[in-house]
Amino acid sequence: MIEVRALSKSFGAVRALDGVSFTASDGRITGLLGPNGAGKSTTLRILYTVLEPAAGSARVDGFDAAETPLEVRRRIGVLPHGAGLYPNLTARENIAYFGRMHGLSGQELDSRVDALADLLDLREFADRRARGFSQGQRTKTALARALVHEPQNVLLDEPSNGLDVMATRSLRELIRRLREAGKCVLFSSHVMQEVAALCDDIVIIAHGRVVASGTPDAIRAQAGEANLEEAFVKAIGSAEGLE
Ligand code: ADP
Ligand code: MG
């Protein structure tokens, strides 16, 4: 479970986050939806402990990201934006490397890597070096790496960027399987349709503020719009008015 409370962060004169609060629950898929520059990556980076907030808190299973980063890292799997792989390692080696960092080894590590290779359909290129991988192959490998220690919480920053139709479908299927396994899945996107297709809960963010949140039905009702896209546009528009 992820709890973000009154999170603020500035970069120089840019106020990236201005009091962001939301909760992402176990067994649900939560979408962080907003236009470019809204503050999605900044929120996720604070959650995965590479950035400290100026104010507010980000908690994972009750552990504060700024105060207890190691406890938080143990409980999350992360697909960062533009995730880099080690080009000289094979897909399998890239995944195993992360597993070792999480304290896995031997038979246990091997069987995790094998299971992920099956789950994510990457057997065909598992023993090739990552250099020259297609975007889809890179994303699959980075996802396997994020999941190798079986984290309870999964953070994905715009995971379908650059994926083709088939890779997007298998990504969605994987995200649904994570939900079925009771995981807390939080992913960001600037694509309303993608979030609508997948999410149980949606947090709409614009200019560093949450402008609407809840189930798709609740967001439609809140905006007084039958159509989620209209509700999204209206919510974003209300943030423009605050400028
Ligand atoms: P999103 O992921 O929603 O596109 P970000 O969280 O990346 O948005 O960025 C929010 C705002 O903060 C943007 O205006 C962005 O330019 C700014 N920003 C993010 N990271 C940095 C940084 N390291 N240095 C300066 N500005 C940044
Ligand atoms: Mg981003």
Short mmCIF file of C-alpha atoms and ligand atoms in Angstrom, two decimals:
data_model
loop_
_atom_site.label_atom_id
_atom_site.label_comp_id
_atom_site.label_asym_id
_atom_site.label_seq_id
_atom_site.Cartn_x
_atom_site.Cartn_y
_atom_site.Cartn_z
CA MET A 1 0.00 0.00 0.00
CA ILE A 2 1.21 3.46 -0.92
CA GLU A 3 0.25 6.62 0.94
CA VAL A 4 1.31 10.01 -0.35
CA ARG A 5 0.51 12.99 1.85
CA ALA A 6 0.87 16.70 1.03
CA LEU A 7 3.99 16.13 -1.03
CA SER A 8 5.82 19.25 -2.21
CA LYS A 9 8.96 19.61 -4.27
CA SER A 10 10.54 22.46 -6.23
CA PHE A 11 13.42 22.56 -8.68
CA GLY A 12 14.66 26.14 -8.53
CA ALA A 13 11.71 28.28 -9.52
CA VAL A 14 9.70 25.30 -10.81
CA ARG A 15 7.13 24.05 -8.34
CA ALA A 16 6.95 20.42 -9.48
CA LEU A 17 4.69 19.19 -6.64
CA ASP A 18 2.40 21.41 -4.63
CA GLY A 19 0.69 19.31 -1.96
CA VAL A 20 0.03 15.99 -3.69
CA SER A 21 -1.96 13.41 -1.69
CA PHE A 22 -3.40 10.04 -2.69
CA THR A 23 -3.53 6.40 -1.65
CA ALA A 24 -2.87 3.33 -3.80
CA SER A 25 -4.27 0.12 -2.31
CA ASP A 26 -3.24 -3.53 -2.45
CA GLY A 27 -5.06 -5.63 -5.04
CA ARG A 28 -5.82 -2.57 -7.13
CA ILE A 29 -4.34 -0.83 -10.13
CA THR A 30 -3.94 2.90 -9.57
CA GLY A 31 -3.17 5.23 -12.45
CA LEU A 32 -1.35 8.51 -12.01
CA LEU A 33 -2.66 10.42 -15.01
CA GLY A 34 -1.56 13.83 -16.18
CA PRO A 35 -0.02 15.82 -19.02
CA ASN A 36 3.74 16.14 -19.52
CA GLY A 37 5.35 18.10 -16.72
CA ALA A 38 2.46 17.47 -14.30
CA GLY A 39 4.69 15.94 -11.63
CA LYS A 40 4.17 12.21 -12.18
CA SER A 41 7.82 11.19 -12.37
CA THR A 42 8.74 13.46 -9.47
CA THR A 43 6.09 11.76 -7.31
CA LEU A 44 7.33 8.30 -8.30
CA ARG A 45 10.98 9.24 -7.79
CA ILE A 46 10.23 10.36 -4.25
CA LEU A 47 8.43 7.04 -3.68
CA TYR A 48 11.37 5.02 -4.94
CA THR A 49 13.75 7.03 -2.78
CA VAL A 50 16.00 8.76 -5.31
CA LEU A 51 14.55 12.18 -4.47
CA GLU A 52 13.59 13.72 -1.14
CA PRO A 53 10.46 15.83 -0.79
CA ALA A 54 10.65 19.41 0.51
CA ALA A 55 7.53 18.72 2.58
CA GLY A 56 4.98 15.98 3.09
CA SER A 57 5.48 12.23 3.19
CA ALA A 58 5.49 9.19 0.94
CA ARG A 59 4.92 5.83 2.64
CA VAL A 60 5.15 2.28 1.36
CA ASP A 61 3.56 -0.37 3.56
CA GLY A 62 3.86 2.13 6.39
CA PHE A 63 7.54 2.93 5.83
CA ASP A 64 8.51 6.52 5.06
CA ALA A 65 10.57 6.81 1.86
CA ALA A 66 12.80 9.60 3.17
CA GLU A 67 13.32 8.15 6.67
CA THR A 68 13.61 4.44 5.90
CA PRO A 69 14.64 4.14 2.24
CA LEU A 70 16.04 0.61 2.56
CA GLU A 71 12.78 -0.74 3.98
CA VAL A 72 10.93 0.97 1.14
CA ARG A 73 13.25 -0.35 -1.58
CA ARG A 74 12.78 -3.89 -0.33
CA ARG A 75 9.03 -3.55 -0.80
CA ILE A 76 8.91 -1.99 -4.24
CA GLY A 77 9.70 -2.97 -7.79
CA VAL A 78 10.40 -0.05 -10.08
CA LEU A 79 10.29 0.51 -13.79
CA PRO A 80 11.80 3.99 -14.10
CA HIS A 81 11.30 6.23 -17.09
CA GLY A 82 13.72 5.18 -19.84
CA ALA A 83 15.10 2.34 -17.73
CA GLY A 84 18.68 1.59 -18.68
CA LEU A 85 20.02 -1.95 -18.98
CA TYR A 86 23.64 -2.99 -18.85
CA PRO A 87 24.38 -3.38 -22.57
CA ASN A 88 27.12 -5.98 -22.14
CA LEU A 89 24.97 -8.26 -19.98
CA THR A 90 22.34 -10.58 -21.41
CA ALA A 91 18.68 -10.12 -20.43
CA ARG A 92 19.05 -12.99 -17.97
CA GLU A 93 22.20 -11.49 -16.46
CA ASN A 94 20.56 -8.07 -16.13
CA ILE A 95 17.68 -9.63 -14.19
CA ALA A 96 19.93 -11.82 -12.04
CA TYR A 97 22.15 -8.84 -11.19
CA PHE A 98 19.18 -7.07 -9.60
CA GLY A 99 18.16 -10.25 -7.85
CA ARG A 100 21.60 -10.47 -6.23
CA MET A 101 21.33 -6.87 -5.07
CA HIS A 102 18.16 -7.96 -3.29
CA GLY A 103 19.98 -10.83 -1.60
CA LEU A 104 18.87 -13.68 -3.86
CA SER A 105 21.29 -16.34 -5.03
CA GLY A 106 21.74 -19.92 -6.25
CA GLN A 107 18.79 -22.08 -7.11
CA GLU A 108 16.25 -19.58 -5.80
CA LEU A 109 17.57 -16.82 -8.04
CA ASP A 110 17.76 -19.12 -11.08
CA SER A 111 14.19 -20.27 -10.67
CA ARG A 112 12.90 -16.71 -10.22
CA VAL A 113 14.68 -15.62 -13.40
CA ASP A 114 13.29 -18.62 -15.29
CA ALA A 115 9.76 -17.95 -14.05
CA LEU A 116 9.99 -14.31 -15.13
CA ALA A 117 11.40 -15.27 -18.52
CA ASP A 118 8.28 -17.40 -19.02
CA LEU A 119 5.84 -14.88 -17.58
CA LEU A 120 7.17 -12.03 -19.70
CA ASP A 121 7.82 -14.13 -22.75
CA LEU A 122 11.49 -13.27 -23.05
CA ARG A 123 13.04 -16.72 -23.46
CA GLU A 124 13.77 -16.08 -27.10
CA PHE A 125 16.21 -13.26 -26.31
CA ALA A 126 17.09 -14.10 -22.69
CA ASP A 127 20.67 -15.05 -23.50
CA ARG A 128 21.44 -12.21 -25.90
CA ARG A 129 23.30 -9.11 -24.78
CA ALA A 130 21.01 -6.16 -24.14
CA ARG A 131 22.86 -3.93 -26.58
CA GLY A 132 20.63 -3.58 -29.64
CA PHE A 133 17.41 -4.78 -27.96
CA SER A 134 14.18 -3.35 -29.34
CA GLN A 135 12.15 -1.06 -27.07
CA GLY A 136 9.77 -3.94 -26.29
CA GLN A 137 12.62 -6.28 -25.38
CA ARG A 138 14.18 -3.62 -23.18
CA THR A 139 10.91 -2.96 -21.38
CA LYS A 140 10.26 -6.64 -20.78
CA THR A 141 13.74 -7.13 -19.36
CA ALA A 142 13.42 -4.04 -17.16
CA LEU A 143 10.04 -5.29 -15.92
CA ALA A 144 11.46 -8.69 -15.06
CA ARG A 145 14.25 -6.93 -13.19
CA ALA A 146 11.70 -4.86 -11.27
CA LEU A 147 9.81 -7.99 -10.21
CA VAL A 148 12.70 -10.36 -9.42
CA HIS A 149 12.44 -9.93 -5.63
CA GLU A 150 8.63 -10.38 -5.71
CA PRO A 151 7.82 -6.91 -4.34
CA GLN A 152 4.43 -6.16 -2.87
CA ASN A 153 4.30 -2.74 -4.54
CA VAL A 154 5.05 -2.10 -8.20
CA LEU A 155 5.79 1.40 -9.57
CA LEU A 156 5.81 1.85 -13.33
CA ASP A 157 6.68 5.20 -14.91
CA GLU A 158 4.97 5.39 -18.32
CA PRO A 159 5.58 1.68 -18.94
CA SER A 160 3.95 1.49 -22.37
CA ASN A 161 6.06 4.26 -23.92
CA GLY A 162 7.43 2.96 -27.19
CA LEU A 163 5.74 -0.43 -27.03
CA ASP A 164 3.92 -1.87 -30.02
CA VAL A 165 0.36 -3.19 -29.86
CA MET A 166 1.28 -6.75 -28.88
CA ALA A 167 3.79 -5.67 -26.25
CA THR A 168 1.21 -3.25 -24.81
CA ARG A 169 -1.33 -6.06 -24.57
CA SER A 170 1.07 -8.34 -22.75
CA LEU A 171 2.04 -5.50 -20.42
CA ARG A 172 -1.62 -4.95 -19.53
CA GLU A 173 -2.10 -8.65 -18.94
CA LEU A 174 0.91 -8.69 -16.64
CA ILE A 175 -0.38 -5.69 -14.68
CA ARG A 176 -3.74 -7.44 -14.22
CA ARG A 177 -1.96 -10.58 -13.01
CA LEU A 178 -0.10 -8.51 -10.44
CA ARG A 179 -3.43 -7.19 -9.21
CA GLU A 180 -4.82 -10.72 -8.99
CA ALA A 181 -1.81 -11.64 -6.87
CA GLY A 182 -2.87 -8.86 -4.48
CA LYS A 183 -0.09 -6.43 -5.37
CA CYS A 184 -0.35 -2.67 -5.20
CA VAL A 185 0.28 -1.40 -8.73
CA LEU A 186 0.87 2.31 -9.35
CA PHE A 187 1.64 3.42 -12.86
CA SER A 188 1.88 6.77 -14.56
CA SER A 189 0.65 7.74 -17.98
CA HIS A 190 -0.29 10.78 -20.00
CA VAL A 191 -2.71 8.70 -22.06
CA MET A 192 -6.27 8.81 -20.75
CA GLN A 193 -7.42 5.76 -22.76
CA GLU A 194 -4.67 3.62 -21.35
CA VAL A 195 -5.53 4.51 -17.79
CA ALA A 196 -9.25 4.05 -18.45
CA ALA A 197 -8.64 0.56 -19.86
CA LEU A 198 -6.69 -0.68 -16.89
CA CYS A 199 -7.20 1.21 -13.67
CA ASP A 200 -9.43 0.63 -10.67
CA ASP A 201 -8.51 4.04 -9.29
CA ILE A 202 -7.28 7.14 -11.07
CA VAL A 203 -5.39 10.11 -9.66
CA ILE A 204 -5.41 13.03 -12.09
CA ILE A 205 -2.51 15.38 -11.58
CA ALA A 206 -1.81 18.74 -13.25
CA HIS A 207 0.71 21.45 -12.35
CA GLY A 208 1.81 19.48 -9.30
CA ARG A 209 -1.67 19.19 -7.83
CA VAL A 210 -4.25 16.41 -7.67
CA VAL A 211 -7.26 17.80 -9.52
CA ALA A 212 -9.49 14.71 -9.30
CA SER A 213 -9.22 11.19 -7.93
CA GLY A 214 -11.27 8.07 -7.38
CA THR A 215 -12.77 5.28 -9.47
CA PRO A 216 -13.52 6.13 -13.12
CA ASP A 217 -17.22 6.32 -12.16
CA ALA A 218 -16.50 8.70 -9.28
CA ILE A 219 -14.37 10.93 -11.51
CA ARG A 220 -17.14 11.08 -14.12
CA ALA A 221 -19.72 11.91 -11.45
CA GLN A 222 -17.48 14.53 -9.84
CA ALA A 223 -17.03 16.32 -13.14
CA GLY A 224 -20.67 15.88 -14.15
CA GLU A 225 -19.55 14.24 -17.40
CA ALA A 226 -20.70 10.91 -18.80
CA ASN A 227 -17.46 10.54 -20.69
CA LEU A 228 -14.15 9.98 -18.88
CA GLU A 229 -12.18 11.90 -21.47
CA GLU A 230 -14.40 14.96 -21.00
CA ALA A 231 -14.03 14.61 -17.23
CA PHE A 232 -10.24 14.44 -17.65
CA VAL A 233 -10.15 17.54 -19.85
CA LYS A 234 -12.38 19.39 -17.40
CA ALA A 235 -10.20 18.43 -14.41
CA ILE A 236 -7.01 19.49 -16.20
CA GLY A 237 -8.73 22.70 -17.32
CA SER A 238 -9.67 23.56 -13.75
CA ALA A 239 -5.95 23.43 -12.90
CA GLU A 240 -5.12 25.79 -15.78
CA GLY A 241 -7.54 28.25 -14.18
CA LEU A 242 -5.42 28.24 -11.02
CA GLU A 243 -2.34 29.53 -12.81
P1 ADP B 1 5.84 14.33 -15.56
O1 ADP B 1 6.53 13.07 -15.20
O2 ADP B 1 4.43 14.40 -15.12
O3 ADP B 1 5.96 14.63 -17.03
P2 ADP B 1 7.90 15.57 -13.94
O4 ADP B 1 7.61 15.09 -12.57
O5 ADP B 1 9.02 14.91 -14.68
O6 ADP B 1 6.56 15.55 -14.81
O7 ADP B 1 8.24 17.13 -13.90
C1 ADP B 1 7.45 18.07 -13.19
C2 ADP B 1 8.08 19.44 -13.36
O8 ADP B 1 9.33 19.50 -12.68
C3 ADP B 1 8.37 19.83 -14.80
O9 ADP B 1 8.17 21.22 -14.94
C4 ADP B 1 9.84 19.46 -14.95
O10 ADP B 1 10.45 20.25 -15.95
C5 ADP B 1 10.37 19.78 -13.57
N1 ADP B 1 11.52 18.93 -13.21
C6 ADP B 1 11.48 17.60 -12.97
N2 ADP B 1 12.69 17.13 -12.62
C7 ADP B 1 13.54 18.20 -12.65
C8 ADP B 1 14.93 18.38 -12.39
N3 ADP B 1 15.72 17.35 -12.02
N4 ADP B 1 15.44 19.63 -12.53
C9 ADP B 1 14.66 20.67 -12.89
N5 ADP B 1 13.34 20.56 -13.13
C10 ADP B 1 12.79 19.36 -13.03
MG MG B 2 7.48 11.66 -16.37
#
